[in-house]
Amino acid sequence: MTSEAVDVGLWDVVVVGAGPAGATAAAHLASFGHTVLLLDKHRFPRDKVCGDGLIPDALKSLRDLGLYETIRREGHCVDKIVVLSPSGIRVEIDAQCVTLKRRQLDKLIVDEAVARGATFAAMLVHRIRQDADGSVYADTADPDTRIHARLAILATGADVTLLEGLSMLGRRAPSGIAARCYVRSPVQVDELVVSFDRSIAPGYAWIFPLGGDEYNVGCGVFFDGRKGKTVNLRDEFSTFTSKVTIARLLMDRAESIDALRGARIRSGLSGSSLHNGGSVISIGEAVGATYPFTGEGVGKAMETGSLAALQVHAALEQSSLDPLRRFPSLVDERLMPRYLGYKVAQRWISRPWLCDLIAARIRSSRSLQGLAAGIINEATDPRDIFTWRTLLPQWSRRSNLT
Ligand SMILES: Cc1cc2nc3c(=O)[nH]c(=O)nc-3n(C[C@H](O)[C@H](O)[C@H](O)COP(=O)(O)OP(=O)(O)OC[C@H]3O[C@@H](n4cnc5c(N)ncnc54)[C@H](O)[C@@H]3O)c2cc1C
């Protein structure tokens, strides 16, 4: 799938980072007929520490790439999410999701980009330089490889070194951290299980079935709203797997496939600029595209990749940087209201007693269960649930939330 001999000519676009954000942008740009060089420091397939959960917005972006049926075939389809509140109140939410290891998912998207005409090469980029004429150079360890492009897209995930070099970084510190392991267990769990424990607030632990008898089990915490408390994910993971019954049962009989490994999360569309003012834009986790509260990032990375492809296509067609200049406001307009909603939800769950009250209300109200499903489908603004009106039934009755 790769073409290691990188042409020394002028590419239309160089995309650095071949995760879901970069590979999606590369696939769309190649379809528009542009010459696209997609670079990643790893060869694919490569592993990526993740929960491997694909919720409806990720599935929509995959459908746009023509990969939906393949993903459903290769992955494991799930139609329910079980949410456990801090005191163990169980809420069931209907949701069509798929789990698929990132090792497979990311290769499928990169392969799609290559099939559409992009060139992939495994190379670590040390620096992006912008020339006086506006074109860009990507410096790698090999001084003989000269990568020159009209425009560049940075999609380097939580590694923001290249953004820092271009003064696009506002905050180096991540917004949160999360860890996962793979296990095999004879105990059957058919739903995505999400547990909000008070020790990890605001954050959650999860069990995601991968099909067969394999599971992705992990936990993650957001720093915003944690009020200076330190976090040790190994301790949080032990708390989850010893205290929460379903996790204890699963893990008691589990055999390890891959040890617990952690990674940083950048969320809330904050901490980085989307445009350097010239020929470079940035997308995906590098610009904090992961949602607060849910930690869902694959779909959002792909969505920013698709939006970026449209703007880069327009810039190349018009030989003008104006479409890139409009990219940050476009993302702000389209996506920021949704991020604000998920940020509010994250603030609420930082108070476990509120999380319990909300879980109790959702459990007793069909319409609230529908709204909760809408949070997963992105049909509901989380602010419609995480509100005092939800907690106070007399107000809810007035607004038909029964
Ligand atoms: C433990 C954990 C669980 C998660 N669970 C979920 C989940 O279940 N569902 C979900 O939707 N999201 C989840 N997320 C979030 C999700 O993993 C990210 O949002 C997503 O990977 C972002 O995609 P991306 O393409 O922006 O970046 P990435 O997937 O991180 O890809 C970035 C790529 O850039 C490459 N790169 C970086 N720097 C360079 C360089 N200098 N030169 C060349 N290549 C470079 C990297 O090798 C990498 O391949 C989770 C995150 C964590 C940490």
Short mmCIF file of C-alpha atoms and ligand atoms in Angstrom, two decimals:
data_model
loop_
_atom_site.label_atom_id
_atom_site.label_comp_id
_atom_site.label_asym_id
_atom_site.label_seq_id
_atom_site.Cartn_x
_atom_site.Cartn_y
_atom_site.Cartn_z
CA MET A 1 0.00 0.00 0.00
CA THR A 2 2.90 2.36 0.52
CA SER A 3 5.07 4.13 -1.92
CA GLU A 4 8.35 4.81 -0.11
CA ALA A 5 10.08 6.59 -2.97
CA VAL A 6 8.88 10.11 -2.37
CA ASP A 7 8.87 12.18 -5.50
CA VAL A 8 10.97 15.31 -5.22
CA GLY A 9 8.58 17.47 -7.25
CA LEU A 10 5.99 19.92 -5.92
CA TRP A 11 3.03 18.17 -4.30
CA ASP A 12 -0.30 19.94 -4.09
CA VAL A 13 -0.66 18.91 -0.44
CA VAL A 14 1.44 17.17 2.15
CA VAL A 15 -0.57 15.68 5.02
CA VAL A 16 1.43 14.85 8.15
CA GLY A 17 -0.20 12.16 10.29
CA ALA A 18 -2.21 9.27 8.83
CA GLY A 19 -4.70 8.73 11.66
CA PRO A 20 -8.43 9.16 10.91
CA ALA A 21 -8.10 12.96 10.48
CA GLY A 22 -5.16 12.99 8.07
CA ALA A 23 -6.14 9.90 6.08
CA THR A 24 -9.70 11.22 5.61
CA ALA A 25 -8.42 14.58 4.37
CA ALA A 26 -5.95 12.80 2.04
CA ALA A 27 -8.66 10.50 0.65
CA HIS A 28 -11.03 13.38 -0.21
CA LEU A 29 -8.25 15.53 -1.68
CA ALA A 30 -7.01 12.65 -3.85
CA SER A 31 -10.58 12.18 -5.10
CA PHE A 32 -10.66 15.85 -6.08
CA GLY A 33 -7.67 15.07 -8.31
CA HIS A 34 -4.88 16.71 -6.30
CA THR A 35 -1.44 15.21 -5.77
CA VAL A 36 -1.35 14.23 -2.09
CA LEU A 37 1.56 12.95 -0.02
CA LEU A 38 0.40 11.35 3.22
CA LEU A 39 3.19 10.88 5.78
CA ASP A 40 3.25 9.04 9.08
CA LYS A 41 6.12 8.14 11.36
CA HIS A 42 4.69 4.60 11.50
CA ARG A 43 4.13 1.99 8.86
CA PHE A 44 0.56 0.70 8.75
CA PRO A 45 -1.01 -1.27 10.23
CA ARG A 46 0.08 0.39 13.47
CA ASP A 47 -1.48 0.32 16.90
CA LYS A 48 -3.06 3.37 18.55
CA VAL A 49 -4.14 3.48 22.17
CA CYS A 50 -7.90 4.01 21.93
CA GLY A 51 -11.22 2.59 23.14
CA ASP A 52 -11.90 1.38 19.56
CA GLY A 53 -15.54 2.53 19.82
CA LEU A 54 -17.15 3.96 16.68
CA ILE A 55 -20.33 5.87 17.44
CA PRO A 56 -22.77 7.16 14.80
CA ASP A 57 -20.81 10.26 13.77
CA ALA A 58 -17.71 8.16 13.04
CA LEU A 59 -19.89 5.73 11.11
CA LYS A 60 -21.31 8.61 9.08
CA SER A 61 -17.83 9.81 8.08
CA LEU A 62 -16.87 6.23 7.23
CA ARG A 63 -20.01 5.93 5.11
CA ASP A 64 -18.95 9.11 3.24
CA LEU A 65 -15.69 7.32 2.40
CA GLY A 66 -17.56 4.21 1.23
CA LEU A 67 -16.15 2.18 4.13
CA TYR A 68 -19.29 1.65 6.22
CA GLU A 69 -20.09 -1.89 5.07
CA THR A 70 -16.45 -2.97 5.40
CA ILE A 71 -16.29 -1.56 8.93
CA ARG A 72 -19.47 -3.38 9.94
CA ARG A 73 -18.16 -6.58 8.43
CA GLU A 74 -14.70 -6.39 10.01
CA GLY A 75 -15.83 -4.87 13.30
CA HIS A 76 -18.24 -5.89 16.01
CA CYS A 77 -21.72 -4.32 15.92
CA VAL A 78 -23.35 -3.28 19.19
CA ASP A 79 -26.80 -1.76 19.68
CA LYS A 80 -26.80 -0.74 23.32
CA ILE A 81 -24.75 1.34 25.73
CA VAL A 82 -25.08 0.61 29.45
CA VAL A 83 -24.21 3.59 31.62
CA LEU A 84 -23.46 3.06 35.32
CA SER A 85 -23.68 6.14 37.54
CA PRO A 86 -21.26 6.70 40.46
CA SER A 87 -23.60 4.92 42.87
CA GLY A 88 -24.36 2.17 40.35
CA ILE A 89 -27.67 3.34 38.83
CA ARG A 90 -27.92 1.52 35.50
CA VAL A 91 -29.23 3.32 32.42
CA GLU A 92 -29.59 1.64 29.03
CA ILE A 93 -29.28 3.70 25.87
CA ASP A 94 -30.07 2.43 22.38
CA ALA A 95 -27.24 3.25 19.98
CA GLN A 96 -25.91 1.64 16.81
CA CYS A 97 -22.16 1.43 17.33
CA VAL A 98 -19.28 -0.64 16.01
CA THR A 99 -16.01 -1.57 17.69
CA LEU A 100 -12.93 -2.16 15.59
CA LYS A 101 -9.30 -2.11 16.67
CA ARG A 102 -7.52 1.02 15.51
CA ARG A 103 -4.83 -1.18 14.03
CA GLN A 104 -7.44 -2.30 11.47
CA LEU A 105 -9.54 0.86 11.22
CA ASP A 106 -6.67 3.25 10.50
CA LYS A 107 -5.18 0.94 7.87
CA LEU A 108 -8.54 0.73 6.10
CA ILE A 109 -8.76 4.53 5.85
CA VAL A 110 -5.12 4.88 4.72
CA ASP A 111 -5.68 2.15 2.11
CA GLU A 112 -8.75 4.03 0.89
CA ALA A 113 -6.69 7.24 0.53
CA VAL A 114 -4.04 5.35 -1.44
CA ALA A 115 -6.71 3.65 -3.60
CA ARG A 116 -8.01 7.11 -4.45
CA GLY A 117 -4.54 8.22 -5.60
CA ALA A 118 -2.73 9.55 -2.51
CA THR A 119 0.87 8.46 -1.93
CA PHE A 120 1.73 7.17 1.53
CA ALA A 121 5.23 7.12 3.01
CA ALA A 122 6.43 6.16 6.49
CA MET A 123 8.53 9.13 7.65
CA LEU A 124 8.88 11.14 10.81
CA VAL A 125 8.57 14.84 10.03
CA HIS A 126 10.77 16.99 12.28
CA ARG A 127 9.74 20.39 11.07
CA ILE A 128 7.46 22.20 8.63
CA ARG A 129 8.93 25.33 7.06
CA GLN A 130 7.07 27.89 5.06
CA ASP A 131 8.97 29.42 2.16
CA ALA A 132 8.83 33.08 1.14
CA ASP A 133 6.72 32.09 -1.91
CA GLY A 134 4.13 30.50 0.42
CA SER A 135 4.98 26.87 -0.36
CA VAL A 136 5.99 24.48 2.43
CA TYR A 137 8.86 22.08 3.09
CA ALA A 138 8.60 19.07 5.39
CA ASP A 139 11.96 18.19 6.94
CA THR A 140 12.60 14.53 7.75
CA ALA A 141 15.65 12.72 9.17
CA ASP A 142 16.86 12.04 5.63
CA PRO A 143 18.52 15.23 4.28
CA ASP A 144 18.31 13.84 0.73
CA THR A 145 14.52 13.63 0.82
CA ARG A 146 13.14 17.01 0.00
CA ILE A 147 9.40 17.24 0.51
CA HIS A 148 7.94 20.32 -1.06
CA ALA A 149 4.22 21.11 -1.32
CA ARG A 150 1.91 23.99 -2.09
CA LEU A 151 -0.05 23.46 1.13
CA ALA A 152 0.26 21.37 4.30
CA ILE A 153 -2.22 19.77 6.67
CA LEU A 154 -1.04 18.80 10.15
CA ALA A 155 -2.94 15.87 11.63
CA THR A 156 -0.44 14.66 14.21
CA GLY A 157 -2.91 13.75 16.97
CA ALA A 158 -1.94 14.58 20.55
CA ASP A 159 1.68 15.12 19.43
CA VAL A 160 1.78 18.86 18.84
CA THR A 161 5.52 19.34 18.25
CA LEU A 162 5.09 20.49 14.63
CA LEU A 163 2.37 22.96 15.61
CA GLU A 164 4.65 24.44 18.24
CA GLY A 165 7.35 24.98 15.61
CA LEU A 166 4.86 27.02 13.56
CA SER A 167 3.61 29.03 16.57
CA MET A 168 0.21 27.35 16.25
CA LEU A 169 0.24 25.98 19.79
CA GLY A 170 -1.61 27.81 22.55
CA ARG A 171 -1.34 25.13 25.24
CA ARG A 172 1.02 22.18 25.32
CA ALA A 173 -0.67 20.42 28.28
CA PRO A 174 -3.28 17.85 27.24
CA SER A 175 -6.92 18.09 28.35
CA GLY A 176 -6.93 14.60 29.78
CA ILE A 177 -5.38 11.14 29.74
CA ALA A 178 -6.80 7.70 29.13
CA ALA A 179 -5.54 4.13 29.13
CA ARG A 180 -6.73 0.82 27.78
CA CYS A 181 -5.78 -2.85 27.68
CA TYR A 182 -6.98 -5.80 25.60
CA VAL A 183 -8.15 -8.94 27.38
CA ARG A 184 -9.78 -12.21 26.52
CA SER A 185 -12.52 -13.36 28.89
CA PRO A 186 -15.18 -16.07 28.84
CA VAL A 187 -17.58 -13.71 30.65
CA GLN A 188 -19.98 -12.37 28.05
CA VAL A 189 -20.68 -8.63 27.83
CA ASP A 190 -22.75 -7.65 24.78
CA GLU A 191 -23.10 -3.88 25.30
CA LEU A 192 -20.69 -0.97 25.51
CA VAL A 193 -20.39 -0.47 29.28
CA VAL A 194 -19.50 3.00 30.56
CA SER A 195 -19.01 3.56 34.29
CA PHE A 196 -18.82 7.00 35.89
CA ASP A 197 -17.02 6.43 39.16
CA ARG A 198 -16.50 9.30 41.64
CA SER A 199 -12.74 8.55 41.83
CA ILE A 200 -12.29 9.38 38.17
CA ALA A 201 -14.70 12.32 37.77
CA PRO A 202 -14.87 13.95 35.31
CA GLY A 203 -14.15 10.87 33.25
CA TYR A 204 -15.23 7.27 32.99
CA ALA A 205 -14.13 3.66 32.71
CA TRP A 206 -15.33 1.31 30.00
CA ILE A 207 -15.69 -2.24 28.74
CA PHE A 208 -16.05 -2.40 24.95
CA PRO A 209 -16.63 -5.88 23.46
CA LEU A 210 -14.59 -6.47 20.31
CA GLY A 211 -16.26 -9.71 19.24
CA GLY A 212 -15.33 -13.29 20.03
CA ASP A 213 -14.20 -13.17 23.61
CA GLU A 214 -11.99 -10.07 23.31
CA TYR A 215 -12.55 -6.80 25.17
CA ASN A 216 -11.07 -3.33 25.25
CA VAL A 217 -11.13 -2.26 28.91
CA GLY A 218 -9.94 1.16 30.01
CA CYS A 219 -10.49 4.44 31.78
CA GLY A 220 -9.87 8.11 31.15
CA VAL A 221 -10.08 11.40 32.97
CA PHE A 222 -10.40 15.02 31.88
CA PHE A 223 -8.37 17.54 33.86
CA ASP A 224 -10.85 20.39 33.46
CA GLY A 225 -13.16 20.36 36.51
CA ARG A 226 -10.89 18.07 38.55
CA LYS A 227 -9.80 20.90 40.86
CA GLY A 228 -6.13 20.02 41.22
CA LYS A 229 -6.65 16.37 42.20
CA THR A 230 -3.88 14.18 40.78
CA VAL A 231 -4.75 11.08 38.84
CA ASN A 232 -3.10 7.69 38.57
CA LEU A 233 -4.82 5.75 35.81
CA ARG A 234 -3.49 2.41 37.06
CA ASP A 235 -5.15 3.04 40.42
CA GLU A 236 -8.37 4.15 38.70
CA PHE A 237 -8.30 1.05 36.54
CA SER A 238 -7.84 -1.17 39.63
CA THR A 239 -10.70 0.61 41.37
CA PHE A 240 -12.95 -0.02 38.36
CA THR A 241 -12.02 -3.66 37.96
CA SER A 242 -12.33 -4.45 41.66
CA LYS A 243 -15.36 -2.34 42.59
CA VAL A 244 -17.74 -2.45 39.63
CA THR A 245 -19.31 -5.92 39.53
CA ILE A 246 -19.41 -6.47 35.77
CA ALA A 247 -15.76 -5.35 35.41
CA ARG A 248 -14.67 -7.54 38.32
CA LEU A 249 -16.41 -10.62 36.91
CA LEU A 250 -14.93 -10.01 33.45
CA MET A 251 -11.40 -9.37 34.69
CA ASP A 252 -11.33 -12.13 37.32
CA ARG A 253 -11.39 -14.68 34.51
CA ALA A 254 -9.50 -12.62 31.91
CA GLU A 255 -6.24 -13.33 30.19
CA SER A 256 -4.18 -10.33 29.02
CA ILE A 257 -3.67 -9.75 25.29
CA ASP A 258 -2.08 -6.30 25.55
CA ALA A 259 -1.07 -4.50 28.77
CA LEU A 260 -2.65 -1.28 30.04
CA ARG A 261 -1.24 1.61 28.00
CA GLY A 262 -2.04 5.30 28.25
CA ALA A 263 -2.19 8.27 25.89
CA ARG A 264 -2.97 11.96 26.05
CA ILE A 265 -6.24 13.51 24.97
CA ARG A 266 -6.71 17.01 23.55
CA SER A 267 -10.35 18.02 23.59
CA GLY A 268 -12.80 20.91 23.37
CA LEU A 269 -11.48 22.42 20.12
CA SER A 270 -8.97 24.37 22.15
CA GLY A 271 -5.26 24.68 22.75
CA SER A 272 -4.10 25.08 19.11
CA SER A 273 -4.73 27.26 16.06
CA LEU A 274 -6.36 25.71 13.03
CA HIS A 275 -4.45 27.94 10.60
CA ASN A 276 -0.92 29.38 10.75
CA GLY A 277 -1.93 32.45 8.74
CA GLY A 278 -0.24 31.03 5.62
CA SER A 279 -0.25 27.66 3.85
CA VAL A 280 -0.69 25.32 6.83
CA ILE A 281 -3.85 24.16 8.57
CA SER A 282 -4.28 21.67 11.36
CA ILE A 283 -7.05 19.17 12.12
CA GLY A 284 -8.15 16.32 14.40
CA GLU A 285 -6.86 15.74 17.90
CA ALA A 286 -3.99 18.18 17.22
CA VAL A 287 -6.55 21.00 17.45
CA GLY A 288 -8.47 19.38 20.32
CA ALA A 289 -11.14 17.84 18.11
CA THR A 290 -11.99 15.09 20.63
CA TYR A 291 -15.27 15.72 22.42
CA PRO A 292 -15.23 16.67 26.10
CA PHE A 293 -17.41 14.38 28.26
CA THR A 294 -17.59 11.40 25.83
CA GLY A 295 -13.93 11.44 24.72
CA GLU A 296 -15.18 10.48 21.26
CA GLY A 297 -12.57 11.58 18.77
CA VAL A 298 -12.47 9.36 15.68
CA GLY A 299 -15.62 10.78 14.11
CA LYS A 300 -14.67 14.32 14.98
CA ALA A 301 -11.16 13.86 13.59
CA MET A 302 -12.68 12.61 10.33
CA GLU A 303 -15.19 15.46 10.23
CA THR A 304 -12.43 18.09 10.56
CA GLY A 305 -10.51 16.15 7.88
CA SER A 306 -13.46 16.37 5.48
CA LEU A 307 -13.97 20.09 6.15
CA ALA A 308 -10.25 20.73 5.68
CA ALA A 309 -10.26 18.85 2.37
CA LEU A 310 -13.01 21.15 1.02
CA GLN A 311 -11.12 24.30 2.02
CA VAL A 312 -7.77 23.02 0.71
CA HIS A 313 -9.45 21.99 -2.54
CA ALA A 314 -10.91 25.49 -2.90
CA ALA A 315 -7.54 27.09 -2.11
CA LEU A 316 -5.79 24.98 -4.75
CA GLU A 317 -8.49 25.65 -7.34
CA GLN A 318 -8.46 29.40 -6.71
CA SER A 319 -4.69 29.66 -6.10
CA SER A 320 -5.61 31.68 -3.04
CA LEU A 321 -5.12 31.24 0.68
CA ASP A 322 -8.51 32.80 1.44
CA PRO A 323 -10.28 29.42 1.86
CA LEU A 324 -7.63 28.45 4.43
CA ARG A 325 -8.15 31.74 6.23
CA ARG A 326 -11.85 30.90 6.46
CA PHE A 327 -11.16 27.41 7.85
CA PRO A 328 -11.04 28.38 11.58
CA SER A 329 -14.34 30.32 11.44
CA LEU A 330 -15.98 27.55 9.44
CA VAL A 331 -15.01 24.96 12.07
CA ASP A 332 -16.11 27.37 14.80
CA GLU A 333 -19.49 27.90 13.16
CA ARG A 334 -20.17 24.24 12.36
CA LEU A 335 -18.67 22.49 15.35
CA MET A 336 -18.10 24.82 18.31
CA PRO A 337 -21.75 24.93 19.52
CA ARG A 338 -21.67 21.14 19.82
CA TYR A 339 -18.38 21.21 21.75
CA LEU A 340 -19.81 23.76 24.16
CA GLY A 341 -22.70 21.38 24.88
CA TYR A 342 -20.37 18.48 25.64
CA LYS A 343 -18.24 20.77 27.81
CA VAL A 344 -21.28 21.58 29.94
CA ALA A 345 -21.98 17.85 30.33
CA GLN A 346 -18.37 17.29 31.42
CA ARG A 347 -18.69 19.99 34.08
CA TRP A 348 -21.85 18.34 35.44
CA ILE A 349 -20.32 14.90 35.73
CA SER A 350 -17.39 16.33 37.70
CA ARG A 351 -19.94 16.29 40.58
CA PRO A 352 -20.80 12.62 41.13
CA TRP A 353 -23.98 13.36 43.13
CA LEU A 354 -25.33 15.31 40.15
CA CYS A 355 -24.37 12.46 37.86
CA ASP A 356 -26.38 10.10 40.11
CA LEU A 357 -29.41 12.39 40.09
CA ILE A 358 -29.33 12.70 36.32
CA ALA A 359 -28.98 8.92 35.91
CA ALA A 360 -31.98 8.37 38.21
CA ARG A 361 -34.07 10.85 36.20
CA ILE A 362 -33.08 9.35 32.83
CA ARG A 363 -33.85 5.87 34.09
CA SER A 364 -37.37 6.90 35.04
CA SER A 365 -38.21 8.92 31.92
CA ARG A 366 -38.69 7.54 28.42
CA SER A 367 -38.30 10.93 26.79
CA LEU A 368 -35.05 11.54 28.66
CA GLN A 369 -33.82 8.13 27.50
CA GLY A 370 -34.54 9.29 23.94
CA LEU A 371 -32.60 12.51 24.55
CA ALA A 372 -29.70 10.55 26.04
CA ALA A 373 -29.59 8.37 22.91
CA GLY A 374 -29.50 11.66 20.98
CA ILE A 375 -26.27 12.65 22.74
CA ILE A 376 -24.61 9.58 21.26
CA ASN A 377 -26.21 10.26 17.84
CA GLU A 378 -25.43 13.98 18.09
CA ALA A 379 -29.14 14.68 17.70
CA THR A 380 -29.39 16.14 21.21
CA ASP A 381 -27.44 19.06 22.62
CA PRO A 382 -26.18 17.70 26.00
CA ARG A 383 -27.39 20.99 27.52
CA ASP A 384 -30.96 19.68 27.03
CA ILE A 385 -30.24 16.98 29.61
CA PHE A 386 -27.58 18.46 31.85
CA THR A 387 -29.83 21.14 33.23
CA TRP A 388 -31.66 21.78 36.50
CA ARG A 389 -34.93 21.35 34.64
CA THR A 390 -34.05 17.67 34.14
CA LEU A 391 -33.49 17.23 37.85
CA LEU A 392 -36.65 18.94 38.98
CA PRO A 393 -39.62 16.88 37.73
CA GLN A 394 -42.18 19.64 38.25
CA TRP A 395 -40.29 21.80 35.71
CA SER A 396 -39.88 18.81 33.42
CA ARG A 397 -43.61 18.08 33.47
CA ARG A 398 -44.21 21.58 32.27
CA SER A 399 -41.90 20.89 29.33
CA ASN A 400 -43.23 17.34 28.72
CA LEU A 401 -40.06 15.62 29.88
CA THR A 402 -41.75 12.73 31.61
C1 LIG B 1 -7.34 5.52 25.75
C2 LIG B 1 -8.13 6.29 24.72
C3 LIG B 1 -9.38 5.81 24.36
C4 LIG B 1 -10.11 6.45 23.34
N1 LIG B 1 -11.27 5.90 22.95
C5 LIG B 1 -11.94 6.40 21.90
C6 LIG B 1 -13.08 5.72 21.39
O1 LIG B 1 -13.48 4.66 21.86
N2 LIG B 1 -13.73 6.28 20.33
C7 LIG B 1 -13.29 7.45 19.76
O2 LIG B 1 -13.93 7.91 18.80
N3 LIG B 1 -12.21 8.09 20.21
C8 LIG B 1 -11.50 7.60 21.25
N4 LIG B 1 -10.35 8.21 21.68
C9 LIG B 1 -9.88 9.42 20.96
C10 LIG B 1 -9.21 9.03 19.63
O3 LIG B 1 -8.20 8.08 19.85
C11 LIG B 1 -8.60 10.27 18.95
O4 LIG B 1 -9.55 11.30 18.96
C12 LIG B 1 -8.21 10.01 17.49
O5 LIG B 1 -7.19 9.06 17.41
C13 LIG B 1 -7.76 11.31 16.83
O6 LIG B 1 -7.43 11.04 15.48
P1 LIG B 1 -6.30 11.91 14.75
O7 LIG B 1 -6.25 11.42 13.35
O8 LIG B 1 -6.52 13.35 15.00
O9 LIG B 1 -4.93 11.54 15.51
P2 LIG B 1 -4.19 10.13 15.67
O10 LIG B 1 -5.13 9.02 15.50
O11 LIG B 1 -3.44 10.23 16.95
O12 LIG B 1 -3.16 10.09 14.46
C14 LIG B 1 -2.05 10.95 14.43
C15 LIG B 1 -0.97 10.31 13.56
O13 LIG B 1 0.08 11.26 13.37
C16 LIG B 1 1.31 10.57 13.38
N5 LIG B 1 2.36 11.55 13.69
C17 LIG B 1 2.43 12.33 14.81
N6 LIG B 1 3.49 13.16 14.71
C18 LIG B 1 4.10 12.90 13.53
C19 LIG B 1 5.25 13.43 12.88
N7 LIG B 1 5.97 14.42 13.42
N8 LIG B 1 5.62 12.91 11.67
C20 LIG B 1 4.88 11.91 11.11
N9 LIG B 1 3.78 11.38 11.69
C21 LIG B 1 3.39 11.87 12.87
C22 LIG B 1 1.12 9.48 14.42
O14 LIG B 1 2.01 8.41 14.22
C23 LIG B 1 -0.34 9.08 14.19
O15 LIG B 1 -0.46 7.97 13.33
C24 LIG B 1 -9.60 7.63 22.72
C25 LIG B 1 -8.36 8.14 23.11
C26 LIG B 1 -7.63 7.47 24.10
C27 LIG B 1 -6.27 8.03 24.51
#
